[in-house]
PDB file of C-alpha atoms in Angstrom:
ATOM      1  CA  MET A   1     -23.618  -3.648  -1.640  1.00 46.00           C
ATOM      2  CA  ALA A   2     -21.277  -5.101  -4.251  1.00 50.00           C
ATOM      3  CA  LYS A   3     -23.110  -6.305  -7.339  1.00 56.00           C
ATOM      4  CA  ASP A   4     -20.650  -9.141  -7.949  1.00 51.00           C
ATOM      5  CA  GLY A   5     -20.928 -10.589  -4.450  1.00 66.00           C
ATOM      6  CA  LYS A   6     -17.567  -9.332  -3.210  1.00 85.00           C
ATOM      7  CA  HIS A   7     -17.731  -7.156  -0.107  1.00 89.00           C
ATOM      8  CA  VAL A   8     -14.103  -6.993   1.052  1.00 91.00           C
ATOM      9  CA  ILE A   9     -10.691  -6.273  -0.403  1.00 92.00           C
ATOM     10  CA  HIS A  10      -8.689  -8.517   1.945  1.00 90.00           C
ATOM     11  CA  ALA A  11     -10.042 -12.017   1.232  1.00 88.00           C
ATOM     12  CA  GLY A  12      -7.785 -14.138   3.474  1.00 85.00           C
ATOM     13  CA  GLY A  13      -4.665 -16.223   3.195  1.00 82.00           C
ATOM     14  CA  VAL A  14      -1.418 -16.076   5.110  1.00 73.00           C
ATOM     15  CA  PHE A  15      -0.756 -12.618   6.504  1.00 71.00           C
ATOM     16  CA  PRO A  16       0.714 -10.865   9.522  1.00 72.00           C
ATOM     17  CA  ASN A  17      -1.623  -9.453  12.106  1.00 75.00           C
ATOM     18  CA  PRO A  18      -2.048  -6.558  11.680  1.00 76.00           C
ATOM     19  CA  LEU A  19      -1.760  -6.260   7.899  1.00 81.00           C
ATOM     20  CA  LEU A  20       1.004  -4.130   6.442  1.00 88.00           C
ATOM     21  CA  ASN A  21      -0.888  -0.936   5.651  1.00 91.00           C
ATOM     22  CA  ARG A  22       0.139   2.482   4.446  1.00 94.00           C
ATOM     23  CA  GLU A  23      -1.889   5.664   4.593  1.00 95.00           C
ATOM     24  CA  GLY A  24      -1.845   8.649   2.299  1.00 96.00           C
ATOM     25  CA  MET A  25      -3.911  11.096   0.319  1.00 97.00           C
ATOM     26  CA  ALA A  26      -5.712  10.039  -2.881  1.00 97.00           C
ATOM     27  CA  SER A  27      -4.329  11.714  -5.992  1.00 96.00           C
ATOM     28  CA  THR A  28      -7.542  11.266  -7.970  1.00 96.00           C
ATOM     29  CA  ALA A  29     -10.912   9.518  -7.740  1.00 96.00           C
ATOM     30  CA  PHE A  30     -10.867   5.693  -7.831  1.00 96.00           C
ATOM     31  CA  LYS A  31     -12.642   2.717  -6.261  1.00 96.00           C
ATOM     32  CA  PRO A  32     -11.252   0.432  -3.555  1.00 96.00           C
ATOM     33  CA  GLY A  33      -9.301  -2.479  -4.988  1.00 97.00           C
ATOM     34  CA  ALA A  34      -7.249  -0.199  -7.237  1.00 97.00           C
ATOM     35  CA  VAL A  35      -3.559  -1.084  -7.467  1.00 97.00           C
ATOM     36  CA  GLY A  36      -1.255   1.844  -6.924  1.00 96.00           C
ATOM     37  CA  ILE A  37       1.917   3.290  -5.521  1.00 95.00           C
ATOM     38  CA  PHE A  38       2.712   6.037  -3.038  1.00 95.00           C
ATOM     39  CA  LEU A  39       4.739   8.995  -4.292  1.00 92.00           C
ATOM     40  CA  ALA A  40       5.547  11.614  -1.636  1.00 92.00           C
ATOM     41  CA  GLY A  41       2.749  10.223   0.556  1.00 92.00           C
ATOM     42  CA  ILE A  42       0.126  10.396  -2.199  1.00 96.00           C
ATOM     43  CA  PHE A  43      -1.571   7.213  -3.459  1.00 96.00           C
ATOM     44  CA  GLN A  44      -2.010   7.074  -7.205  1.00 94.00           C
ATOM     45  CA  PRO A  45      -3.291   4.213  -9.343  1.00 94.00           C
ATOM     46  CA  ALA A  46      -0.319   2.568 -11.063  1.00 92.00           C
ATOM     47  CA  THR A  47       0.048   2.871 -14.836  1.00 88.00           C
ATOM     48  CA  GLY A  48       1.966  -0.403 -14.747  1.00 82.00           C
ATOM     49  CA  VAL A  49       3.978  -2.434 -12.271  1.00 77.00           C
ATOM     50  CA  THR A  50       7.743  -2.448 -11.916  1.00 72.00           C
ATOM     51  CA  GLU A  51       9.988  -4.571  -9.780  1.00 64.00           C
ATOM     52  CA  SER A  52      11.498  -1.465  -8.153  1.00 75.00           C
ATOM     53  CA  ALA A  53       8.326   0.119  -6.722  1.00 81.00           C
ATOM     54  CA  ILE A  54       6.191  -1.296  -3.904  1.00 91.00           C
ATOM     55  CA  SER A  55       2.628  -1.713  -5.133  1.00 94.00           C
ATOM     56  CA  TYR A  56      -0.346  -1.428  -2.786  1.00 96.00           C
ATOM     57  CA  VAL A  57      -4.053  -2.243  -3.075  1.00 97.00           C
ATOM     58  CA  ALA A  58      -6.488   0.396  -1.813  1.00 97.00           C
ATOM     59  CA  ASN A  59      -8.734  -0.995   0.907  1.00 95.00           C
ATOM     60  CA  PHE A  60     -12.364   0.129   1.238  1.00 92.00           C
ATOM     61  CA  ASP A  61     -12.903   3.169   3.451  1.00 88.00           C
ATOM     62  CA  TYR A  62     -13.913   1.400   6.661  1.00 82.00           C
ATOM     63  CA  LEU A  63     -12.991   4.531   8.646  1.00 80.00           C
ATOM     64  CA  ARG A  64     -16.086   6.254   7.218  1.00 84.00           C
ATOM     65  CA  CYS A  65     -18.332   3.132   7.040  1.00 88.00           C
ATOM     66  CA  LYS A  66     -18.142   2.923   3.240  1.00 89.00           C
ATOM     67  CA  THR A  67     -18.160  -0.202   1.047  1.00 91.00           C
ATOM     68  CA  VAL A  68     -16.156  -1.562  -1.892  1.00 93.00           C
ATOM     69  CA  ASP A  69     -18.567   0.279  -4.226  1.00 92.00           C
ATOM     70  CA  ASP A  70     -17.958   3.735  -2.716  1.00 94.00           C
ATOM     71  CA  GLU A  71     -15.386   5.739  -4.635  1.00 95.00           C
ATOM     72  CA  TYR A  72     -12.504   7.610  -3.033  1.00 95.00           C
ATOM     73  CA  ALA A  73     -12.451  11.279  -4.009  1.00 95.00           C
ATOM     74  CA  ALA A  74      -9.260  13.202  -4.691  1.00 96.00           C
ATOM     75  CA  GLN A  75      -7.563  14.178  -1.401  1.00 96.00           C
ATOM     76  CA  ASP A  76      -9.444  11.546   0.673  1.00 95.00           C
ATOM     77  CA  LEU A  77      -7.395   9.544   3.161  1.00 95.00           C
ATOM     78  CA  VAL A  78      -6.570   6.129   1.654  1.00 95.00           C
ATOM     79  CA  VAL A  79      -5.515   3.077   3.652  1.00 94.00           C
ATOM     80  CA  ALA A  80      -3.817   0.613   1.308  1.00 96.00           C
ATOM     81  CA  ILE A  81      -2.661  -2.973   1.870  1.00 95.00           C
ATOM     82  CA  GLN A  82       0.834  -4.115   0.930  1.00 94.00           C
ATOM     83  CA  PRO A  83       0.376  -7.519  -0.763  1.00 94.00           C
ATOM     84  CA  LEU A  84       2.451 -10.372   0.662  1.00 91.00           C
ATOM     85  CA  PRO A  85       3.007 -13.942  -0.585  1.00 91.00           C
ATOM     86  CA  GLY A  86       0.065 -16.196   0.262  1.00 91.00           C
ATOM     87  CA  MET A  87      -2.400 -13.313   0.596  1.00 93.00           C
ATOM     88  CA  PHE A  88      -5.739 -13.198  -1.244  1.00 95.00           C
ATOM     89  CA  LEU A  89      -7.106  -9.798  -2.283  1.00 96.00           C
ATOM     90  CA  ASN A  90     -10.013  -8.666  -4.446  1.00 96.00           C
ATOM     91  CA  VAL A  91      -8.657  -6.139  -6.947  1.00 97.00           C
ATOM     92  CA  ARG A  92     -10.152  -4.165  -9.837  1.00 97.00           C
ATOM     93  CA  ALA A  93      -9.746  -5.856 -13.223  1.00 97.00           C
ATOM     94  CA  VAL A  94      -9.794  -4.918 -16.893  1.00 97.00           C
ATOM     95  CA  ALA A  95     -12.772  -6.431 -18.752  1.00 97.00           C
ATOM     96  CA  GLY A  96     -12.079  -9.997 -19.850  1.00 96.00           C
ATOM     97  CA  THR A  97     -12.189 -13.665 -18.973  1.00 97.00           C
ATOM     98  CA  TYR A  98      -9.732 -14.951 -16.392  1.00 97.00           C
ATOM     99  CA  ALA A  99      -8.792 -18.528 -15.478  1.00 96.00           C
ATOM    100  CA  LYS A 100      -7.518 -19.799 -12.133  1.00 96.00           C
ATOM    101  CA  GLY A 101      -3.729 -19.547 -11.955  1.00 96.00           C
ATOM    102  CA  GLU A 102      -3.462 -17.064 -14.833  1.00 97.00           C
ATOM    103  CA  PRO A 103      -0.615 -14.551 -14.321  1.00 97.00           C
ATOM    104  CA  LEU A 104      -1.750 -10.923 -14.071  1.00 97.00           C
ATOM    105  CA  THR A 105      -0.052  -7.575 -14.479  1.00 95.00           C
ATOM    106  CA  VAL A 106      -1.225  -4.013 -13.789  1.00 95.00           C
ATOM    107  CA  LEU A 107      -2.567  -1.415 -16.217  1.00 93.00           C
ATOM    108  CA  ASN A 108      -4.041   1.884 -14.997  1.00 93.00           C
ATOM    109  CA  GLY A 109      -4.699   0.620 -11.474  1.00 95.00           C
ATOM    110  CA  GLN A 110      -6.379  -2.605 -12.621  1.00 97.00           C
ATOM    111  CA  VAL A 111      -5.093  -6.123 -13.255  1.00 97.00           C
ATOM    112  CA  LYS A 112      -5.103  -7.716 -16.696  1.00 97.00           C
ATOM    113  CA  ALA A 113      -3.752 -10.898 -18.246  1.00 96.00           C
ATOM    114  CA  ALA A 114       0.052 -10.795 -18.374  1.00 96.00           C
ATOM    115  CA  THR A 115       2.174 -11.583 -21.404  1.00 92.00           C
ATOM    116  CA  THR A 116       4.922 -13.838 -20.075  1.00 85.00           C
ATOM    117  CA  THR A 117       6.681 -14.681 -23.359  1.00 87.00           C
ATOM    118  CA  GLY A 118       8.457 -12.684 -26.035  1.00 86.00           C
ATOM    119  CA  ASP A 119      11.150 -10.019 -25.905  1.00 89.00           C
ATOM    120  CA  THR A 120       9.429  -7.852 -23.276  1.00 87.00           C
ATOM    121  CA  PRO A 121       7.337  -9.992 -20.901  1.00 90.00           C
ATOM    122  CA  ASP A 122       5.102  -8.217 -18.391  1.00 91.00           C
ATOM    123  CA  VAL A 123       6.054  -8.073 -14.717  1.00 90.00           C
ATOM    124  CA  VAL A 124       3.664 -10.489 -12.980  1.00 93.00           C
ATOM    125  CA  PHE A 125       1.806  -8.791 -10.104  1.00 94.00           C
ATOM    126  CA  ALA A 126      -0.472 -11.641  -8.966  1.00 96.00           C
ATOM    127  CA  TYR A 127      -2.341 -14.762 -10.130  1.00 97.00           C
ATOM    128  CA  CYS A 128      -6.080 -15.222 -10.658  1.00 97.00           C
ATOM    129  CA  GLU A 129      -7.639 -17.178  -7.785  1.00 96.00           C
ATOM    130  CA  GLU A 130     -11.278 -17.465  -8.879  1.00 93.00           C
ATOM    131  CA  ASP A 131     -12.762 -20.969  -8.578  1.00 88.00           C
ATOM    132  CA  LYS A 132     -13.536 -21.245 -12.285  1.00 89.00           C
ATOM    133  CA  SER A 133     -13.075 -19.275 -15.468  1.00 91.00           C
ATOM    134  CA  THR A 134     -14.574 -15.868 -14.695  1.00 92.00           C
ATOM    135  CA  THR A 135     -15.701 -13.084 -17.003  1.00 95.00           C
ATOM    136  CA  VAL A 136     -15.626  -9.610 -15.488  1.00 94.00           C
ATOM    137  CA  ALA A 137     -16.723  -6.202 -16.699  1.00 94.00           C
ATOM    138  CA  ALA A 138     -14.253  -3.323 -16.578  1.00 95.00           C
ATOM    139  CA  GLY A 139     -13.616  -2.326 -12.972  1.00 95.00           C
ATOM    140  CA  ASP A 140     -15.187  -5.391 -11.328  1.00 95.00           C
ATOM    141  CA  LEU A 141     -13.390  -7.080  -8.441  1.00 95.00           C
ATOM    142  CA  LEU A 142     -11.340 -10.196  -9.202  1.00 96.00           C
ATOM    143  CA  ARG A 143      -9.870 -12.456  -6.500  1.00 96.00           C
ATOM    144  CA  VAL A 144      -6.098 -12.831  -6.820  1.00 97.00           C
ATOM    145  CA  VAL A 145      -3.298 -14.498  -4.869  1.00 96.00           C
ATOM    146  CA  PHE A 146       0.308 -13.374  -4.459  1.00 94.00           C
ATOM    147  CA  LYS A 147       3.176 -15.864  -4.706  1.00 87.00           C
TER     148      LYS A 147
END
C-alpha cells in the first residue's frame, strides 16, 4: 500500500454524488493523483495550469483493483476527478515542504508552491490542507483543498 499512509485520491469535503468524473486514454505513464487535462479524449499530465482549461486529477484505477501506488501505462483507461470548491484530494507534489493554507500551482502534473506576487504570478490550482508543515519527496501525495 501507500508508503506515506494515503490510500485514496478523493479525501472528502463537499461534493456532488456522484463525483464529476471524465474518462479517457492515458497519453503516457503516470501515477494516480497526477493533475492533467483532456485533449481530444486523451488525459495528459499538465505542464502548468491555465484559467481557460479544465484541470482534472487522475483517480486510482479501482476498475482493475489497483492502488494509488500502481502506475497507469500509456493507453490505459483513466478515470479523473474534476475538482470542485470544498473538495479535498490527494495529489502528486514536487519535492519540498508545504504549510497548511499555502497556495499551490501545477508543474508537470504535480503541485508546487505558487508565486502569488510579482509581474507574472502563478495561477493558483489549490491550497495545501495537511495538518502541519509537511515535507514530501518528489511524487508523494499531498492533501489539498479547492476554494
